[in-house]
mmCIF file of C-alpha atoms in Angstrom:
data_model
loop_
_atom_site.group_PDB
_atom_site.id
_atom_site.type_symbol
_atom_site.label_atom_id
_atom_site.label_comp_id
_atom_site.label_asym_id
_atom_site.label_seq_id
_atom_site.Cartn_x
_atom_site.Cartn_y
_atom_site.Cartn_z
ATOM 1 C CA ASP A 1 0.000 0.000 0.000
ATOM 2 C CA THR A 2 1.448 3.374 -0.974
ATOM 3 C CA GLY A 3 -0.835 5.623 1.034
ATOM 4 C CA VAL A 4 0.221 8.365 3.441
ATOM 5 C CA SER A 5 2.048 6.973 6.468
ATOM 6 C CA GLN A 6 2.683 8.604 9.834
ATOM 7 C CA ASN A 7 4.954 7.646 12.698
ATOM 8 C CA PRO A 8 4.612 7.129 15.536
ATOM 9 C CA ARG A 9 0.930 6.267 15.719
ATOM 10 C CA HIS A 10 0.763 7.090 19.418
ATOM 11 C CA LYS A 11 2.945 9.236 21.645
ATOM 12 C CA ILE A 12 2.670 9.843 25.385
ATOM 13 C CA THR A 13 4.960 12.487 26.807
ATOM 14 C CA LYS A 14 5.351 14.623 29.887
ATOM 15 C CA ARG A 15 4.676 18.324 29.842
ATOM 16 C CA GLY A 16 7.769 20.276 28.836
ATOM 17 C CA GLN A 17 9.266 17.546 26.644
ATOM 18 C CA ASN A 18 9.869 17.889 22.917
ATOM 19 C CA VAL A 19 8.228 15.533 20.422
ATOM 20 C CA THR A 20 8.703 14.976 16.711
ATOM 21 C CA PHE A 21 6.307 13.344 14.272
ATOM 22 C CA ARG A 22 7.040 12.105 10.769
ATOM 23 C CA CYS A 23 4.840 11.977 7.689
ATOM 24 C CA ASP A 24 5.624 10.139 4.457
ATOM 25 C CA PRO A 25 3.301 11.308 1.670
ATOM 26 C CA ILE A 26 2.202 9.390 -1.397
ATOM 27 C CA SER A 27 5.382 9.298 -3.459
ATOM 28 C CA GLU A 28 4.443 11.488 -6.422
ATOM 29 C CA HIS A 29 2.498 14.073 -4.395
ATOM 30 C CA ASN A 30 4.107 17.505 -4.296
ATOM 31 C CA ARG A 31 1.824 19.032 -1.652
ATOM 32 C CA LEU A 32 1.816 18.117 2.017
ATOM 33 C CA TYR A 33 -0.436 19.383 4.799
ATOM 34 C CA TRP A 34 -0.518 19.114 8.592
ATOM 35 C CA TYR A 35 -3.780 19.342 10.542
ATOM 36 C CA ARG A 36 -4.677 18.963 14.200
ATOM 37 C CA GLN A 37 -7.901 17.380 15.451
ATOM 38 C CA THR A 38 -9.294 17.411 18.961
ATOM 39 C CA LEU A 39 -12.089 15.180 20.188
ATOM 40 C CA GLY A 40 -15.454 15.891 18.591
ATOM 41 C CA GLN A 41 -14.108 18.520 16.231
ATOM 42 C CA GLY A 42 -13.125 18.602 12.590
ATOM 43 C CA PRO A 43 -9.428 18.881 11.705
ATOM 44 C CA GLU A 44 -7.854 22.351 11.825
ATOM 45 C CA PHE A 45 -5.174 23.406 9.367
ATOM 46 C CA LEU A 46 -1.658 23.932 10.722
ATOM 47 C CA THR A 47 0.711 24.291 7.780
ATOM 48 C CA TYR A 48 1.248 23.402 4.121
ATOM 49 C CA PHE A 49 4.229 22.639 1.871
ATOM 50 C CA GLN A 50 4.566 22.651 -1.862
ATOM 51 C CA ASN A 51 7.673 20.594 -2.533
ATOM 52 C CA GLU A 52 10.139 21.811 0.102
ATOM 53 C CA ALA A 53 8.669 25.310 0.451
ATOM 54 C CA GLN A 54 6.419 26.038 3.433
ATOM 55 C CA LEU A 55 3.742 28.219 1.847
ATOM 56 C CA GLU A 56 1.292 28.817 4.661
ATOM 57 C CA LYS A 57 1.212 28.603 8.455
ATOM 58 C CA SER A 58 -1.848 28.909 10.634
ATOM 59 C CA ARG A 59 -1.962 31.250 13.596
ATOM 60 C CA LEU A 60 -2.554 28.044 15.576
ATOM 61 C CA LEU A 61 1.092 27.213 14.922
ATOM 62 C CA SER A 62 2.815 28.934 17.826
ATOM 63 C CA ASP A 63 6.583 29.414 17.953
ATOM 64 C CA ARG A 64 6.819 26.094 19.804
ATOM 65 C CA PHE A 65 5.800 24.315 16.605
ATOM 66 C CA SER A 66 8.092 23.863 13.629
ATOM 67 C CA ALA A 67 7.631 21.848 10.456
ATOM 68 C CA GLU A 68 10.095 20.909 7.758
ATOM 69 C CA ARG A 69 10.031 19.094 4.482
ATOM 70 C CA PRO A 70 13.650 18.669 3.402
ATOM 71 C CA LYS A 71 14.081 17.661 -0.233
ATOM 72 C CA GLY A 72 10.337 17.827 -0.751
ATOM 73 C CA SER A 73 9.701 14.262 0.364
ATOM 74 C CA PHE A 74 8.837 13.328 3.967
ATOM 75 C CA SER A 75 7.940 15.968 6.545
ATOM 76 C CA THR A 76 8.498 16.356 10.271
ATOM 77 C CA LEU A 77 6.452 18.297 12.787
ATOM 78 C CA GLU A 78 8.204 19.160 16.046
ATOM 79 C CA ILE A 79 6.552 20.495 19.171
ATOM 80 C CA GLN A 80 8.884 21.974 21.760
ATOM 81 C CA ARG A 81 8.069 22.330 25.456
ATOM 82 C CA THR A 82 4.797 20.446 25.096
ATOM 83 C CA GLU A 83 1.728 21.608 27.016
ATOM 84 C CA GLN A 84 -1.377 19.632 27.962
ATOM 85 C CA GLY A 85 -3.339 21.659 25.415
ATOM 86 C CA ASP A 86 -1.207 20.124 22.665
ATOM 87 C CA SER A 87 -2.910 16.756 23.249
ATOM 88 C CA ALA A 88 -4.678 15.956 19.989
ATOM 89 C CA MET A 89 -4.547 13.828 16.847
ATOM 90 C CA TYR A 90 -2.027 15.204 14.349
ATOM 91 C CA LEU A 91 -2.994 14.384 10.778
ATOM 92 C CA CYS A 92 -0.904 14.605 7.653
ATOM 93 C CA ALA A 93 -2.317 14.752 4.132
ATOM 94 C CA SER A 94 -0.826 14.922 0.666
ATOM 95 C CA SER A 95 -2.107 15.844 -2.770
ATOM 96 C CA LEU A 96 -1.019 16.124 -6.376
ATOM 97 C CA GLU A 97 -1.909 19.138 -8.460
ATOM 98 C CA ASP A 98 -4.638 18.134 -10.923
ATOM 99 C CA ARG A 99 -6.207 21.001 -12.840
ATOM 100 C CA VAL A 100 -8.656 18.712 -14.617
ATOM 101 C CA ARG A 101 -10.091 16.495 -11.895
ATOM 102 C CA GLY A 102 -9.478 18.675 -8.885
ATOM 103 C CA GLU A 103 -7.155 18.023 -6.010
ATOM 104 C CA THR A 104 -8.101 15.358 -3.496
ATOM 105 C CA GLN A 105 -6.212 15.424 -0.222
ATOM 106 C CA TYR A 106 -5.330 11.941 1.050
ATOM 107 C CA PHE A 107 -4.902 11.577 4.772
ATOM 108 C CA GLY A 108 -2.651 9.378 6.858
ATOM 109 C CA PRO A 109 -3.767 7.457 9.961
ATOM 110 C CA GLY A 110 -2.632 10.232 12.303
ATOM 111 C CA THR A 111 -0.403 10.460 15.367
ATOM 112 C CA ARG A 112 -2.278 10.660 18.648
ATOM 113 C CA LEU A 113 -0.399 12.765 21.195
ATOM 114 C CA LEU A 114 -1.130 12.731 24.912
ATOM 115 C CA VAL A 115 0.703 15.213 27.108
ATOM 116 C CA LEU A 116 0.609 14.339 30.807
ATOM 117 C CA LYS B 1 -13.874 34.226 7.347
ATOM 118 C CA GLN B 2 -15.113 30.916 5.915
ATOM 119 C CA GLU B 3 -17.101 28.796 8.366
ATOM 120 C CA VAL B 4 -18.400 25.306 7.718
ATOM 121 C CA THR B 5 -21.319 23.857 9.675
ATOM 122 C CA GLN B 6 -22.712 20.337 9.690
ATOM 123 C CA ILE B 7 -26.160 19.454 10.952
ATOM 124 C CA PRO B 8 -27.081 17.242 12.699
ATOM 125 C CA ALA B 9 -24.110 16.518 14.960
ATOM 126 C CA ALA B 10 -25.307 12.953 15.398
ATOM 127 C CA LEU B 11 -27.811 10.746 13.607
ATOM 128 C CA SER B 12 -29.088 7.234 14.307
ATOM 129 C CA VAL B 13 -31.055 5.320 11.678
ATOM 130 C CA PRO B 14 -32.217 1.725 11.166
ATOM 131 C CA GLU B 15 -30.458 -0.364 8.552
ATOM 132 C CA GLY B 16 -31.790 0.053 5.023
ATOM 133 C CA GLU B 17 -32.918 3.642 5.433
ATOM 134 C CA ASN B 18 -31.898 6.345 2.971
ATOM 135 C CA LEU B 19 -30.418 9.398 4.672
ATOM 136 C CA VAL B 20 -29.087 12.882 3.991
ATOM 137 C CA LEU B 21 -26.245 14.672 5.749
ATOM 138 C CA ASN B 22 -26.035 18.439 5.486
ATOM 139 C CA CYS B 23 -23.122 20.833 5.169
ATOM 140 C CA SER B 24 -23.289 24.619 4.879
ATOM 141 C CA PHE B 25 -20.556 27.176 4.305
ATOM 142 C CA THR B 26 -20.604 30.947 4.651
ATOM 143 C CA ASP B 27 -18.478 32.051 1.676
ATOM 144 C CA SER B 28 -19.631 30.768 -1.719
ATOM 145 C CA ALA B 29 -16.245 31.497 -3.370
ATOM 146 C CA ILE B 30 -14.948 27.967 -2.969
ATOM 147 C CA TYR B 31 -12.669 25.987 -5.277
ATOM 148 C CA ASN B 32 -14.033 22.574 -4.351
ATOM 149 C CA LEU B 33 -15.724 20.621 -1.563
ATOM 150 C CA GLN B 34 -14.794 17.197 -0.240
ATOM 151 C CA TRP B 35 -16.696 14.687 1.852
ATOM 152 C CA PHE B 36 -14.706 12.394 4.133
ATOM 153 C CA ARG B 37 -15.435 9.458 6.384
ATOM 154 C CA GLN B 38 -13.616 8.946 9.684
ATOM 155 C CA ASP B 39 -13.793 5.793 11.780
ATOM 156 C CA PRO B 40 -13.101 6.137 15.537
ATOM 157 C CA GLY B 41 -9.444 6.836 16.239
ATOM 158 C CA LYS B 42 -8.506 6.670 12.556
ATOM 159 C CA GLY B 43 -7.514 9.021 9.780
ATOM 160 C CA LEU B 44 -9.844 10.391 7.110
ATOM 161 C CA THR B 45 -10.955 8.535 3.996
ATOM 162 C CA SER B 46 -11.941 10.664 1.013
ATOM 163 C CA LEU B 47 -15.400 9.802 -0.321
ATOM 164 C CA LEU B 48 -16.233 12.385 -2.966
ATOM 165 C CA LEU B 49 -14.816 15.628 -4.341
ATOM 166 C CA ILE B 50 -17.037 18.165 -6.086
ATOM 167 C CA GLN B 51 -15.474 20.927 -8.118
ATOM 168 C CA SER B 52 -17.053 24.375 -7.808
ATOM 169 C CA SER B 53 -18.329 24.063 -11.395
ATOM 170 C CA GLN B 54 -20.103 20.765 -10.687
ATOM 171 C CA ARG B 55 -23.535 20.131 -9.186
ATOM 172 C CA GLU B 56 -23.096 16.563 -7.987
ATOM 173 C CA GLN B 57 -20.861 13.516 -7.804
ATOM 174 C CA THR B 58 -21.782 9.886 -7.296
ATOM 175 C CA SER B 59 -19.882 6.881 -6.018
ATOM 176 C CA GLY B 60 -21.788 3.677 -5.422
ATOM 177 C CA ARG B 61 -24.484 4.312 -2.815
ATOM 178 C CA LEU B 62 -23.207 7.834 -2.163
ATOM 179 C CA ASN B 63 -24.312 10.989 -3.929
ATOM 180 C CA ALA B 64 -23.029 14.431 -3.050
ATOM 181 C CA SER B 65 -24.593 17.645 -4.314
ATOM 182 C CA LEU B 66 -23.317 21.197 -4.285
ATOM 183 C CA ASP B 67 -25.253 24.463 -4.435
ATOM 184 C CA LYS B 68 -22.617 27.169 -4.301
ATOM 185 C CA SER B 69 -25.011 30.086 -4.441
ATOM 186 C CA SER B 70 -26.819 28.979 -1.291
ATOM 187 C CA GLY B 71 -23.647 27.710 0.388
ATOM 188 C CA ARG B 72 -24.884 24.154 0.853
ATOM 189 C CA SER B 73 -23.871 20.594 0.125
ATOM 190 C CA THR B 74 -25.621 17.343 0.932
ATOM 191 C CA LEU B 75 -24.358 13.778 1.133
ATOM 192 C CA TYR B 76 -27.041 11.221 0.321
ATOM 193 C CA ILE B 77 -26.478 7.633 1.447
ATOM 194 C CA ALA B 78 -28.815 5.052 -0.062
ATOM 195 C CA ALA B 79 -29.820 1.815 1.650
ATOM 196 C CA SER B 80 -27.667 2.414 4.730
ATOM 197 C CA GLN B 81 -25.727 -0.471 6.287
ATOM 198 C CA PRO B 82 -24.174 -0.950 9.761
ATOM 199 C CA GLY B 83 -20.756 -0.635 8.092
ATOM 200 C CA ASP B 84 -21.637 2.956 7.173
ATOM 201 C CA SER B 85 -21.455 3.890 10.873
ATOM 202 C CA ALA B 86 -18.732 6.539 11.170
ATOM 203 C CA THR B 87 -18.272 10.290 11.385
ATOM 204 C CA TYR B 88 -18.784 12.120 8.102
ATOM 205 C CA LEU B 89 -16.926 15.375 7.547
ATOM 206 C CA CYS B 90 -17.276 17.956 4.817
ATOM 207 C CA ALA B 91 -14.498 20.394 3.963
ATOM 208 C CA VAL B 92 -14.166 23.302 1.574
ATOM 209 C CA ASN B 93 -11.090 24.391 -0.315
ATOM 210 C CA LEU B 94 -10.887 28.068 -1.129
ATOM 211 C CA LEU B 95 -7.875 27.860 -3.414
ATOM 212 C CA ARG B 96 -6.380 25.276 -5.732
ATOM 213 C CA GLY B 97 -3.824 23.487 -3.595
ATOM 214 C CA GLY B 98 -4.817 25.251 -0.421
ATOM 215 C CA LYS B 99 -5.926 24.187 3.029
ATOM 216 C CA LEU B 100 -9.222 22.498 3.752
ATOM 217 C CA ILE B 101 -11.676 24.105 6.175
ATOM 218 C CA PHE B 102 -13.688 21.421 7.931
ATOM 219 C CA GLY B 103 -17.065 21.204 9.571
ATOM 220 C CA GLN B 104 -17.443 19.527 12.956
ATOM 221 C CA GLY B 105 -18.773 16.325 11.424
ATOM 222 C CA THR B 106 -21.935 14.249 11.696
ATOM 223 C CA GLU B 107 -21.642 11.032 13.695
ATOM 224 C CA LEU B 108 -23.772 8.411 11.962
ATOM 225 C CA SER B 109 -24.944 5.210 13.597
ATOM 226 C CA VAL B 110 -26.769 2.619 11.499
ATOM 227 C CA LYS B 111 -28.548 0.051 13.669
ATOM 228 C CA PRO B 112 -28.972 -3.549 12.414
#
């Protein structure tokens, strides 16, 4: 299966620790997105890459959050000095520009973060 | 600011019933709209994508419609099955290649 993969699937950490998540998009997809989802809510946009360039960041993305996509392939999302409010599901999605059929975003299984 | 609303928040139906899920958005200047399914604790599965120039899309027992001028979309599920039980999310895309703005979802339960 060549879908979007995310690692780890689950992460439990103590407040104040740093965590890093990885996303591997579908191989030919040039766009990559990070979203955050809390219980009972729809996902909220965090940031977006086209190839290796980070084109948009949400105001939700405080200076404790940083995302990279070196070489335009996989991406990492790091949270420094985690807080309990960071507990959520972190979802990654990828897409390929398609001007004819429209651009479907394909989501990975998510990384569930719990900050104690 | 674009806002997406889904009503109802939860729905329970007996197996075999046809049902409609609703999605509304405040800004009609969208690029496309997607419907997703999410099983508990899992990621999102794309069901249907409707371009802003289209009125509807169909896939199997699913039919999604789009009325941009009124800011509404519906997802019609025919002959519902217990396996359809999940949360259904709609999302709008304002720009080609841009972020999705999601509704809160409708949690569907289909009883055998």
